[in-house]
Tab-separated table of C-alpha atoms in Angstrom:
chain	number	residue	atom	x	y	z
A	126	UNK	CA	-2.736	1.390	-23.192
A	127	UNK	CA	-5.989	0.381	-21.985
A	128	UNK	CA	-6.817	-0.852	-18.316
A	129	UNK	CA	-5.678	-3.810	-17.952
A	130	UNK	CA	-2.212	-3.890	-19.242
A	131	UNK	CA	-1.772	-0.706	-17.241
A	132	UNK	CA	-2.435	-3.184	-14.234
A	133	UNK	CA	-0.419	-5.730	-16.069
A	134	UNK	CA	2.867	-3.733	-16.548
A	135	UNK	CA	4.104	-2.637	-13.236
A	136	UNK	CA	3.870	-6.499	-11.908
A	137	UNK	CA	5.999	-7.348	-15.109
A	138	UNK	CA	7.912	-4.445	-14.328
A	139	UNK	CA	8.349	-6.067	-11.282
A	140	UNK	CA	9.014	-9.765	-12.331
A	141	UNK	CA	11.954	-8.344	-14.398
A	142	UNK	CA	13.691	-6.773	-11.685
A	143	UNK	CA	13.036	-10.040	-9.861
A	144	UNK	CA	14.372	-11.992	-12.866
A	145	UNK	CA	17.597	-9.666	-12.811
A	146	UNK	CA	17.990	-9.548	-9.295
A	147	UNK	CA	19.203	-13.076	-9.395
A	148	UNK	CA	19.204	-14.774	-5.520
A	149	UNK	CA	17.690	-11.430	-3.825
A	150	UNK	CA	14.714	-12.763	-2.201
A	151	UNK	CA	11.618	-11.277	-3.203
A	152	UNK	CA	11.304	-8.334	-0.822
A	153	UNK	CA	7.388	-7.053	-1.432
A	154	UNK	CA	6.378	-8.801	-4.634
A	155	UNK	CA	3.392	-8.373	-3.904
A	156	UNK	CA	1.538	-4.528	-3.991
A	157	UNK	CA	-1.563	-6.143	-2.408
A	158	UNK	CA	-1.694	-3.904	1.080
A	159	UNK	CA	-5.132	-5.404	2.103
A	160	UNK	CA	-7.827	-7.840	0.877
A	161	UNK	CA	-11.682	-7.573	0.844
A	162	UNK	CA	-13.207	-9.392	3.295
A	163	UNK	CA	-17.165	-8.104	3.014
A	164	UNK	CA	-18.958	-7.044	0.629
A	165	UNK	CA	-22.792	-5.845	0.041
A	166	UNK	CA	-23.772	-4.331	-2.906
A	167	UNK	CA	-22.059	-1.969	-5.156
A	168	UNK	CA	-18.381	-1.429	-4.272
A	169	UNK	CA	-15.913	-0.103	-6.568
A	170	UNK	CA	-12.205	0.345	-6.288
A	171	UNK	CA	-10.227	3.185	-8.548
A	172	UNK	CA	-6.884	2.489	-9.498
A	173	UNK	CA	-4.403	4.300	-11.797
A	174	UNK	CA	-7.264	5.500	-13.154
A	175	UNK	CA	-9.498	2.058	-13.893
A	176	UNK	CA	-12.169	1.268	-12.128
A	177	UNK	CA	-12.689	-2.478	-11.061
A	178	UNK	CA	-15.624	-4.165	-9.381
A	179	UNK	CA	-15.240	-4.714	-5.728
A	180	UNK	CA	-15.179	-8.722	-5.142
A	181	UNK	CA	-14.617	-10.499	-1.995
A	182	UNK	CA	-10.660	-11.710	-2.070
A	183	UNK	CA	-9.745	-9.077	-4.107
A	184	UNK	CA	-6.165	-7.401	-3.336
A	185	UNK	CA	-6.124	-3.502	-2.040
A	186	UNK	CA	-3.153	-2.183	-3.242
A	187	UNK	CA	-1.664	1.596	-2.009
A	188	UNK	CA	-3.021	4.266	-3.665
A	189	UNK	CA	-6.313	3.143	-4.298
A	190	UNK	CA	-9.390	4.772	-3.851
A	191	UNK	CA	-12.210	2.688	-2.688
A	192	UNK	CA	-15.951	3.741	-3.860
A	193	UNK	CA	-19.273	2.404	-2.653
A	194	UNK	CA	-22.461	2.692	-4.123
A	195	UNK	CA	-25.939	3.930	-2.485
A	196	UNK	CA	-26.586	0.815	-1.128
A	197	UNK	CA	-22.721	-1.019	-0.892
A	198	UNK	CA	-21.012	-1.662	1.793
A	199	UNK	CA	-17.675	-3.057	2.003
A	200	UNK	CA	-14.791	-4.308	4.639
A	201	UNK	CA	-10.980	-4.768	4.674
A	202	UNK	CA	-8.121	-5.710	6.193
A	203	UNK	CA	-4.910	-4.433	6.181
A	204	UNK	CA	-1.743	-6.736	6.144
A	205	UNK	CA	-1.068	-5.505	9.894
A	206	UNK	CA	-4.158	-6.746	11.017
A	207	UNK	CA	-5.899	-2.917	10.743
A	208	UNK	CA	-9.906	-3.363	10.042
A	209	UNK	CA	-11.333	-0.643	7.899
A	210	UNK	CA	-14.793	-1.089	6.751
A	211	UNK	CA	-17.120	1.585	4.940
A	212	UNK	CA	-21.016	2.354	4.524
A	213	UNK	CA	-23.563	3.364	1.535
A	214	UNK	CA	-21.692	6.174	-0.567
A	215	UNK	CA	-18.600	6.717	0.928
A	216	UNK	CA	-15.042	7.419	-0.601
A	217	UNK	CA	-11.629	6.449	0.905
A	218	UNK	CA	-8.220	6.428	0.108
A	219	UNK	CA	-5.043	4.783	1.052
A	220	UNK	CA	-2.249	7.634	0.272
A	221	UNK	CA	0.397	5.060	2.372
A	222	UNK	CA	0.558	1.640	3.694
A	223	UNK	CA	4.076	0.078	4.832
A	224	UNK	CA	3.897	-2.957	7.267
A	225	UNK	CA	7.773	-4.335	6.783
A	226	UNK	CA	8.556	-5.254	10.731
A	227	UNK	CA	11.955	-6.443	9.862
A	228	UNK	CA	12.846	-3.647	8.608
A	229	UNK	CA	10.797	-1.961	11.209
A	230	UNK	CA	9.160	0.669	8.574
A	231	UNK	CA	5.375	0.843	9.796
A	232	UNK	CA	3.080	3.404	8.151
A	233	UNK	CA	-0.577	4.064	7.260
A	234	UNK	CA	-2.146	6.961	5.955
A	235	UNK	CA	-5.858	6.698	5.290
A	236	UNK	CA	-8.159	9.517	4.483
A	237	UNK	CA	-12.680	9.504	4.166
A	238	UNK	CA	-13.478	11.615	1.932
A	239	UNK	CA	-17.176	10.898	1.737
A	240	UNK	CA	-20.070	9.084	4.045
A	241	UNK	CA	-19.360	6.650	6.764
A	242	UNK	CA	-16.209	4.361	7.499
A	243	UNK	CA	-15.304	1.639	10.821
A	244	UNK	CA	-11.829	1.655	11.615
A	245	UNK	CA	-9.999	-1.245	14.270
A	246	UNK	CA	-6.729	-0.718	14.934
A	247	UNK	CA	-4.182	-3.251	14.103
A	248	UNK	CA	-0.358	-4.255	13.915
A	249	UNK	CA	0.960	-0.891	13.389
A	250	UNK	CA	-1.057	1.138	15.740
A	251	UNK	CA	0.780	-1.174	18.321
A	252	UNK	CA	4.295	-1.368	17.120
A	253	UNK	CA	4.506	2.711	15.967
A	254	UNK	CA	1.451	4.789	17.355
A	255	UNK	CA	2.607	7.870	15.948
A	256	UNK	CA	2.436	5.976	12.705
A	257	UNK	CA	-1.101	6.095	11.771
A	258	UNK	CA	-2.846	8.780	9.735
A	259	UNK	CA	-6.322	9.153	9.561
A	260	UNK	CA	-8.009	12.385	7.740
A	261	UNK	CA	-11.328	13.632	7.058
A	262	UNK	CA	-11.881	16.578	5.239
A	263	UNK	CA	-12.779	18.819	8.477
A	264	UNK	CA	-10.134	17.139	10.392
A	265	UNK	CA	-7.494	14.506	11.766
A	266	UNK	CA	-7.660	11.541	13.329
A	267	UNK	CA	-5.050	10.900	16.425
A	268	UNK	CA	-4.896	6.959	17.062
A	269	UNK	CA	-4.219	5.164	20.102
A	270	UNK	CA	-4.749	1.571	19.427
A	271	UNK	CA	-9.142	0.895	19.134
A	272	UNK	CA	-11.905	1.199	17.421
A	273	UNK	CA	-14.098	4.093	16.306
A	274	UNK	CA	-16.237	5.027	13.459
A	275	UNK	CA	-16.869	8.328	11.574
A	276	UNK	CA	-19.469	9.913	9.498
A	277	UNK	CA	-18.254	12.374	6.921
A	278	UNK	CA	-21.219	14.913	5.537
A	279	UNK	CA	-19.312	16.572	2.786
A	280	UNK	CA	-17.257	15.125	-0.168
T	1208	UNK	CA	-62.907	21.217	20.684
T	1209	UNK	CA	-61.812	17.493	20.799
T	1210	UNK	CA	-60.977	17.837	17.270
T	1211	UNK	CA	-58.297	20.460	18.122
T	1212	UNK	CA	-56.367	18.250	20.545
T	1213	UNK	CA	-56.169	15.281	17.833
T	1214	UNK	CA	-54.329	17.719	15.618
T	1215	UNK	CA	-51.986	18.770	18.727
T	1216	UNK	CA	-51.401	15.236	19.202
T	1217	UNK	CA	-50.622	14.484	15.787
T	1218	UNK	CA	-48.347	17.428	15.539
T	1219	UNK	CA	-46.371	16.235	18.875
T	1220	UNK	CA	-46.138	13.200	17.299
T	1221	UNK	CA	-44.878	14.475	14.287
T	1222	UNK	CA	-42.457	16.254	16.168
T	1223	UNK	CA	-40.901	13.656	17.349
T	1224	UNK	CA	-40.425	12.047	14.411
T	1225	UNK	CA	-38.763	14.616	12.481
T	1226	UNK	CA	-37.019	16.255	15.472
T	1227	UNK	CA	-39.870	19.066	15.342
T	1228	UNK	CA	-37.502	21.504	13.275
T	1229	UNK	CA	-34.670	21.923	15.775
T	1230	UNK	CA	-32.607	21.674	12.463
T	1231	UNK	CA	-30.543	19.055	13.091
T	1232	UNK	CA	-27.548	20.445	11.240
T	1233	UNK	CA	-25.205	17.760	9.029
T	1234	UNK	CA	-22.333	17.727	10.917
T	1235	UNK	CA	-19.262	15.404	10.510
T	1236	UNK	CA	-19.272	12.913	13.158
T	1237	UNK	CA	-16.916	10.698	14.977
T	1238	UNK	CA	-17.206	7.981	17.827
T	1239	UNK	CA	-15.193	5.927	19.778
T	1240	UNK	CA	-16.447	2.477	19.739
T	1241	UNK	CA	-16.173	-0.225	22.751
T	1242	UNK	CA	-13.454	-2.922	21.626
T	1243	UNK	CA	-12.441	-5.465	24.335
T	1244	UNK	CA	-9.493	-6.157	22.821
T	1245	UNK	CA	-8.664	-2.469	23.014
T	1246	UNK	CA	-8.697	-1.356	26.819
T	1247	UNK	CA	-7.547	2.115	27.473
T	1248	UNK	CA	-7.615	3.248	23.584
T	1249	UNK	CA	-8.307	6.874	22.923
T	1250	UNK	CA	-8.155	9.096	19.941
T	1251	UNK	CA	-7.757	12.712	19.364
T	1252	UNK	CA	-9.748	14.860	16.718
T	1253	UNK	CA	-7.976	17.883	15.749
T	1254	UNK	CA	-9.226	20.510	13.210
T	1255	UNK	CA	-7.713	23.639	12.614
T	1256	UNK	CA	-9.451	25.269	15.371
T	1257	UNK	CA	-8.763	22.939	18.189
T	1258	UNK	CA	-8.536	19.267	19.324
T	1259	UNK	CA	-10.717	17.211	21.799
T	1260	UNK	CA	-9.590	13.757	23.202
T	1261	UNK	CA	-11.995	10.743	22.913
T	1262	UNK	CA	-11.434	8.032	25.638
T	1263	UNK	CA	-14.819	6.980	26.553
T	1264	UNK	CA	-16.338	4.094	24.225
T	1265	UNK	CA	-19.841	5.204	23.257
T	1266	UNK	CA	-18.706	9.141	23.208
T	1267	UNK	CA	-19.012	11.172	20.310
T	1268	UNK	CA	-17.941	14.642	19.056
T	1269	UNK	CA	-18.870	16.128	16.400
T	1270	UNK	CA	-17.431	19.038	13.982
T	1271	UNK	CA	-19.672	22.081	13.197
T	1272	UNK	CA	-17.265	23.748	11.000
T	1273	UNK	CA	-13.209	22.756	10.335
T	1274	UNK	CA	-12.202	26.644	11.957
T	1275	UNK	CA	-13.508	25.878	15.202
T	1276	UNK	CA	-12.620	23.203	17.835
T	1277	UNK	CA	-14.724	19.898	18.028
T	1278	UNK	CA	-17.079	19.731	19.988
T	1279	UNK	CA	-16.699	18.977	23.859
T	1280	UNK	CA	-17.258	15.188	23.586
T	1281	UNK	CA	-20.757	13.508	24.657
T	1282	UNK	CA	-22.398	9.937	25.318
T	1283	UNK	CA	-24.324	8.944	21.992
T	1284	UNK	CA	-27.357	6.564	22.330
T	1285	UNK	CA	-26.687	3.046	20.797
T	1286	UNK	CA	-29.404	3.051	18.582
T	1287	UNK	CA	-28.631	6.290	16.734
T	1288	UNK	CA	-24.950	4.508	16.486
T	1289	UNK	CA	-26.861	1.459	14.458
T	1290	UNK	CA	-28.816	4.503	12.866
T	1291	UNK	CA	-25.731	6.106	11.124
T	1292	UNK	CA	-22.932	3.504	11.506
T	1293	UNK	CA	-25.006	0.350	10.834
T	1294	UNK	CA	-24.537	-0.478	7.131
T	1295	UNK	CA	-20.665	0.185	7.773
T	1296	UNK	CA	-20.601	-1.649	11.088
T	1297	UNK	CA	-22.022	-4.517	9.907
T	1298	UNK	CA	-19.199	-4.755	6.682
T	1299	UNK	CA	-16.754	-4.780	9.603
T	1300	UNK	CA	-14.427	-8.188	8.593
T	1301	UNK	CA	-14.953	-11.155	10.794
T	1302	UNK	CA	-13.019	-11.364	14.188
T	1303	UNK	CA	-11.982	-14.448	13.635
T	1304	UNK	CA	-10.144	-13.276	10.940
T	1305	UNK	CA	-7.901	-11.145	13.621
T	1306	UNK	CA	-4.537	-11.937	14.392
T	1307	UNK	CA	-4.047	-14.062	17.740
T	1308	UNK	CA	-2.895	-11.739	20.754
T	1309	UNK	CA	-2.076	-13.341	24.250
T	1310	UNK	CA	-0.840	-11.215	27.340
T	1311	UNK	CA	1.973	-13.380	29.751
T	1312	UNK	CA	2.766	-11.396	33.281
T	1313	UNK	CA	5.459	-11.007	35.043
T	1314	UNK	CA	6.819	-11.284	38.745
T	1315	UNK	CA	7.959	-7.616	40.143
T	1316	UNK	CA	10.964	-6.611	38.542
T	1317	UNK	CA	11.657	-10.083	36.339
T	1318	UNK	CA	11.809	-12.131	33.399
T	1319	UNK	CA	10.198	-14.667	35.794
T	1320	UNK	CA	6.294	-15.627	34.269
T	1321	UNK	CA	3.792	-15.910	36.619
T	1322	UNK	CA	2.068	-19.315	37.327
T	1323	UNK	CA	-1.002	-18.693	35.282
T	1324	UNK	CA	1.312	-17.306	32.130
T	1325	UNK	CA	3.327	-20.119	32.443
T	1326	UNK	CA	0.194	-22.195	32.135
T	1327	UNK	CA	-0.461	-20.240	28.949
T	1328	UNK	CA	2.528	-21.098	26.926
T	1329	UNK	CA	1.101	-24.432	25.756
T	1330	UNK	CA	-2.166	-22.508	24.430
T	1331	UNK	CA	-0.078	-20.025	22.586
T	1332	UNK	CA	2.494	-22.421	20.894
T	1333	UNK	CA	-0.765	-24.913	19.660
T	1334	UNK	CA	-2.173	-21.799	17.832
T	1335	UNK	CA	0.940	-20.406	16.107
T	1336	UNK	CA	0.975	-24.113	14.877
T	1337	UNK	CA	-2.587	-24.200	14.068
T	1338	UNK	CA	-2.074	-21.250	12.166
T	1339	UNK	CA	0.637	-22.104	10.200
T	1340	UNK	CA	2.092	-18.441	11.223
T	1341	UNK	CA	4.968	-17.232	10.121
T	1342	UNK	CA	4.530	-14.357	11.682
T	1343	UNK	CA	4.766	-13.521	15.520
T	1344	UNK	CA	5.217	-10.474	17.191
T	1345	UNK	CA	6.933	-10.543	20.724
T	1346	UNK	CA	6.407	-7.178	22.585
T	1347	UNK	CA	7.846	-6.029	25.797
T	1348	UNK	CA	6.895	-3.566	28.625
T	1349	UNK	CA	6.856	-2.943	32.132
T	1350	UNK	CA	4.931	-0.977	34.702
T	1351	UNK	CA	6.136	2.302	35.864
T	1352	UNK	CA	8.178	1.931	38.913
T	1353	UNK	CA	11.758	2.664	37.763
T	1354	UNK	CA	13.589	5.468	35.493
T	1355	UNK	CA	12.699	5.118	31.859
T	1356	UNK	CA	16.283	3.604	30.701
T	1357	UNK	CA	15.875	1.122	33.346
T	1358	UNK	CA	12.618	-0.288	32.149
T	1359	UNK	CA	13.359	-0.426	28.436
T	1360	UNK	CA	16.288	-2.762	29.398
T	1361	UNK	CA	13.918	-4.893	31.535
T	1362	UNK	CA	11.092	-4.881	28.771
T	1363	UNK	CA	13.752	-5.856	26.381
T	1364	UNK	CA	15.257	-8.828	28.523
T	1365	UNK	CA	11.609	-9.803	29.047
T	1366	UNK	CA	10.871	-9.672	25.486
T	1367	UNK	CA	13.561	-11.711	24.833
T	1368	UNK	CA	12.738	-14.147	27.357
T	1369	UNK	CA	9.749	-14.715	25.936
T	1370	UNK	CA	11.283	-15.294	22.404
T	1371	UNK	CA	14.189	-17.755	23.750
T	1372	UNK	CA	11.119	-20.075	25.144
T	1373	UNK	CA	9.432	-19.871	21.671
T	1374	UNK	CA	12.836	-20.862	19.809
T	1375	UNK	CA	13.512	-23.435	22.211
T	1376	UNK	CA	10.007	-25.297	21.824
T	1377	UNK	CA	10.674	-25.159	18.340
T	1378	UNK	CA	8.987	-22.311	17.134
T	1379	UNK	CA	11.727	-20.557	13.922
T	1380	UNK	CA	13.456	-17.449	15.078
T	1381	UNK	CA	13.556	-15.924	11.951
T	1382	UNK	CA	9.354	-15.398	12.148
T	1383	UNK	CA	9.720	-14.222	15.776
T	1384	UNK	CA	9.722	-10.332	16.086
T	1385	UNK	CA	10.715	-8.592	19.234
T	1386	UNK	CA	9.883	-5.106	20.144
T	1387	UNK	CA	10.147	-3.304	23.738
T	1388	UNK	CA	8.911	0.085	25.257
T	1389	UNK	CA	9.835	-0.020	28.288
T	1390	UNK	CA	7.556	1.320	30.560
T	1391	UNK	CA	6.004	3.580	27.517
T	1392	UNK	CA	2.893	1.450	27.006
T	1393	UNK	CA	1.253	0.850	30.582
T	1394	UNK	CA	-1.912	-1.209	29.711
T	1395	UNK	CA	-3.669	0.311	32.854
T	1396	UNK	CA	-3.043	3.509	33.188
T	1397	UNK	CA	-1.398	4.788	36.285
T	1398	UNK	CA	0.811	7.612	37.927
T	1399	UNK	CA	4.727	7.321	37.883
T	1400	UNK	CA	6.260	4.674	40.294
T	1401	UNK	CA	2.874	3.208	40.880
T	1402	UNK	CA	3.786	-0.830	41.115
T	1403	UNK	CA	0.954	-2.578	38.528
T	1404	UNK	CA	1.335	-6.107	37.694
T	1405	UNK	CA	-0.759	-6.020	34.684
T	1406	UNK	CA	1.444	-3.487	33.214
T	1407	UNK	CA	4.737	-6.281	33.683
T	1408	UNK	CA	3.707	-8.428	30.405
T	1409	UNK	CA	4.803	-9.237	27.068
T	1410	UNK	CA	1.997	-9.439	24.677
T	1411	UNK	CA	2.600	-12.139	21.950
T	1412	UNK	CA	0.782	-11.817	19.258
T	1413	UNK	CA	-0.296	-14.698	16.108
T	1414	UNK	CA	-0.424	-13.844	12.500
């Protein structure tokens, strides 16, 4: 199976349950978790184990592991509203993202692994505080709803 | 003679440049950032030796090694923020881009707005039009005179207030979200049973 239709077959994956489901309303169709919204440079984004070109508009989905080059740059935003944007050679991942207010399930779980990163809180910091996660490798990140940047020296 | 205290110059200069060898050692680095929409935000950095609490914009600590506590927390120049944050800074999405927030007060102990929030409503039901949202969030809380049961029931029944007014001027229930905390959330922060007015609100806030 090459790259694409491993992209391809969860959506149809999830189309059929859809199609099955009959009348229940489409509860998360969607993966997308976040959309770029900047871009400069060389940005790349890992997932299930292709990597795809960084372009403005494209969907962030969970579990993704966002790469930029020497000189990229790159921002996002979250669903809730959350602002994450990243420097020259950096490395993030999203290990969890759930924004589903009526059900009231609010979660994010971010980690740096690599170089410099911006981070606004959004939605969730706001509606469930204890529900943000932020890691770098030398540490954690407690949130209470604002802004703040970090630098991380070692991958 | 004079040719000696060219070099000396030179070599101050150079200094200065390179941090003259003080060894400025790569450490991980974090900073809290000035947001206006973010009054009173704070975060805590906790490695395995220790945690420090961040609540000054512009402060920074930084980690010298993940066994020992951060360090104690201290004002970073602006310039060496653009120095190591710029490139990511700058990739930072557009605020216009943000979600819509608006803050309505209350009278003491009330669901009953006060005259400039009432003069607000207008302002806030144009933009969930303009913005086609189908999203709002309605969130309740309350400043801290009063026991903590007390307050979540008058957070809620402002809350709710808030939502009834959007429903009735024709805004779809099934878009508003209401959440309340009582009098867990001050936006100022003050001591127990200290009356605050700008804690009595409901913040409303536009997808």
């Amino acid at each position: 199976m090459n790259c694409k239709e491993r992209l391809i077959l969860p959506l149809a994956i999830i189309f059929f349950l859809l199609s099955i489901g009959g009348g229940v309303p489409p509860v998360n169709a969607s993966p997308s978790i976040a959309i770029v919204k900047k871009l400069s440079g060389m940005a790349t984004v890992v997932r299930q184990e292709c990597t795809i070109s960084a372009t403005t508009g494209l969907e962030i989905w969970k579990n993704d592991t966002i790469r930029t080059g020497p000189d990229g740059s790159i921002g996002i935003i979250f669903n809730d509203d959350t602002f994450l944007s990243l420097g020259p050679d950096s490395i993030l991942v999203i290990d969890e993202f759930v924004f589903a207010p009526k059900q009231g399930n609010f979660s994010i779980a971010i980690r740096v692994l690599k170089g410099t990163a911006a981070y606004l809180s959004g939605l969730i910091a706001k509606l469930a505080p204890e529900a943000t996660h932020f890691k770098i490798p030398t540490a954690s990140i407690g949130i209470r709803g604002t802004k703040f940047a970090v630098k991380v020296e070692k991958e | 003679m004079e040719r000696w205290s060219n070099v000396f110059v030179i070599w101050i200069f150079f200094c200065l440049l390179t941090g003259c060898g003080a060894h400025r050692a790569k450490r991980d680095m974090i900073v809290l950032l000035p947001e206006p929409d973010a009054k009173g935000g704070a975060i805590t950095v906790t490695t395995k030796g220790g945690s420090q609490i961040i609540d000054n914009p512009g402060h920074a600590t930084e980690i010298e090694d993940s066994n020992k506590p951060p360090m104690t927390p201290k004002s970073i120049e602006e310039k060496e923020i653009k120095d190591v944050f710029g490139p990511a800074l700058a990739a930072q999405p557009d605020p216009a881009d943000r979600f819509v927030s608006f803050i309505l007060n209350f009278e003491h102990d009330t669901t009953k707005l006060t005259h400039e929030s009432k003069n607000l409503l207008p302002e806030i039901l144009q933009t969930i039009k303009n913005r086609k949202s189908k999203e709002v969030f309605v969130v309740g809380h309350t400043d801290l005179v009063g026991t903590e049961a007390y307050n979540i029931e008058l957070s809620s029944r402002r809350a709710n207030h808030i939502r009834n007014l959007l429903v009735s001027s024709g805004i779809k229930s099934s878009g508003l979200y209401v959440s309340y905390y009582g009098k867990a959330r001050p936006l100022v922060l003050t001591k127990d049973h200290v009356p605050e007015p700008r804690n009595r609100r409901v913040e409303v806030i536009v997808r």
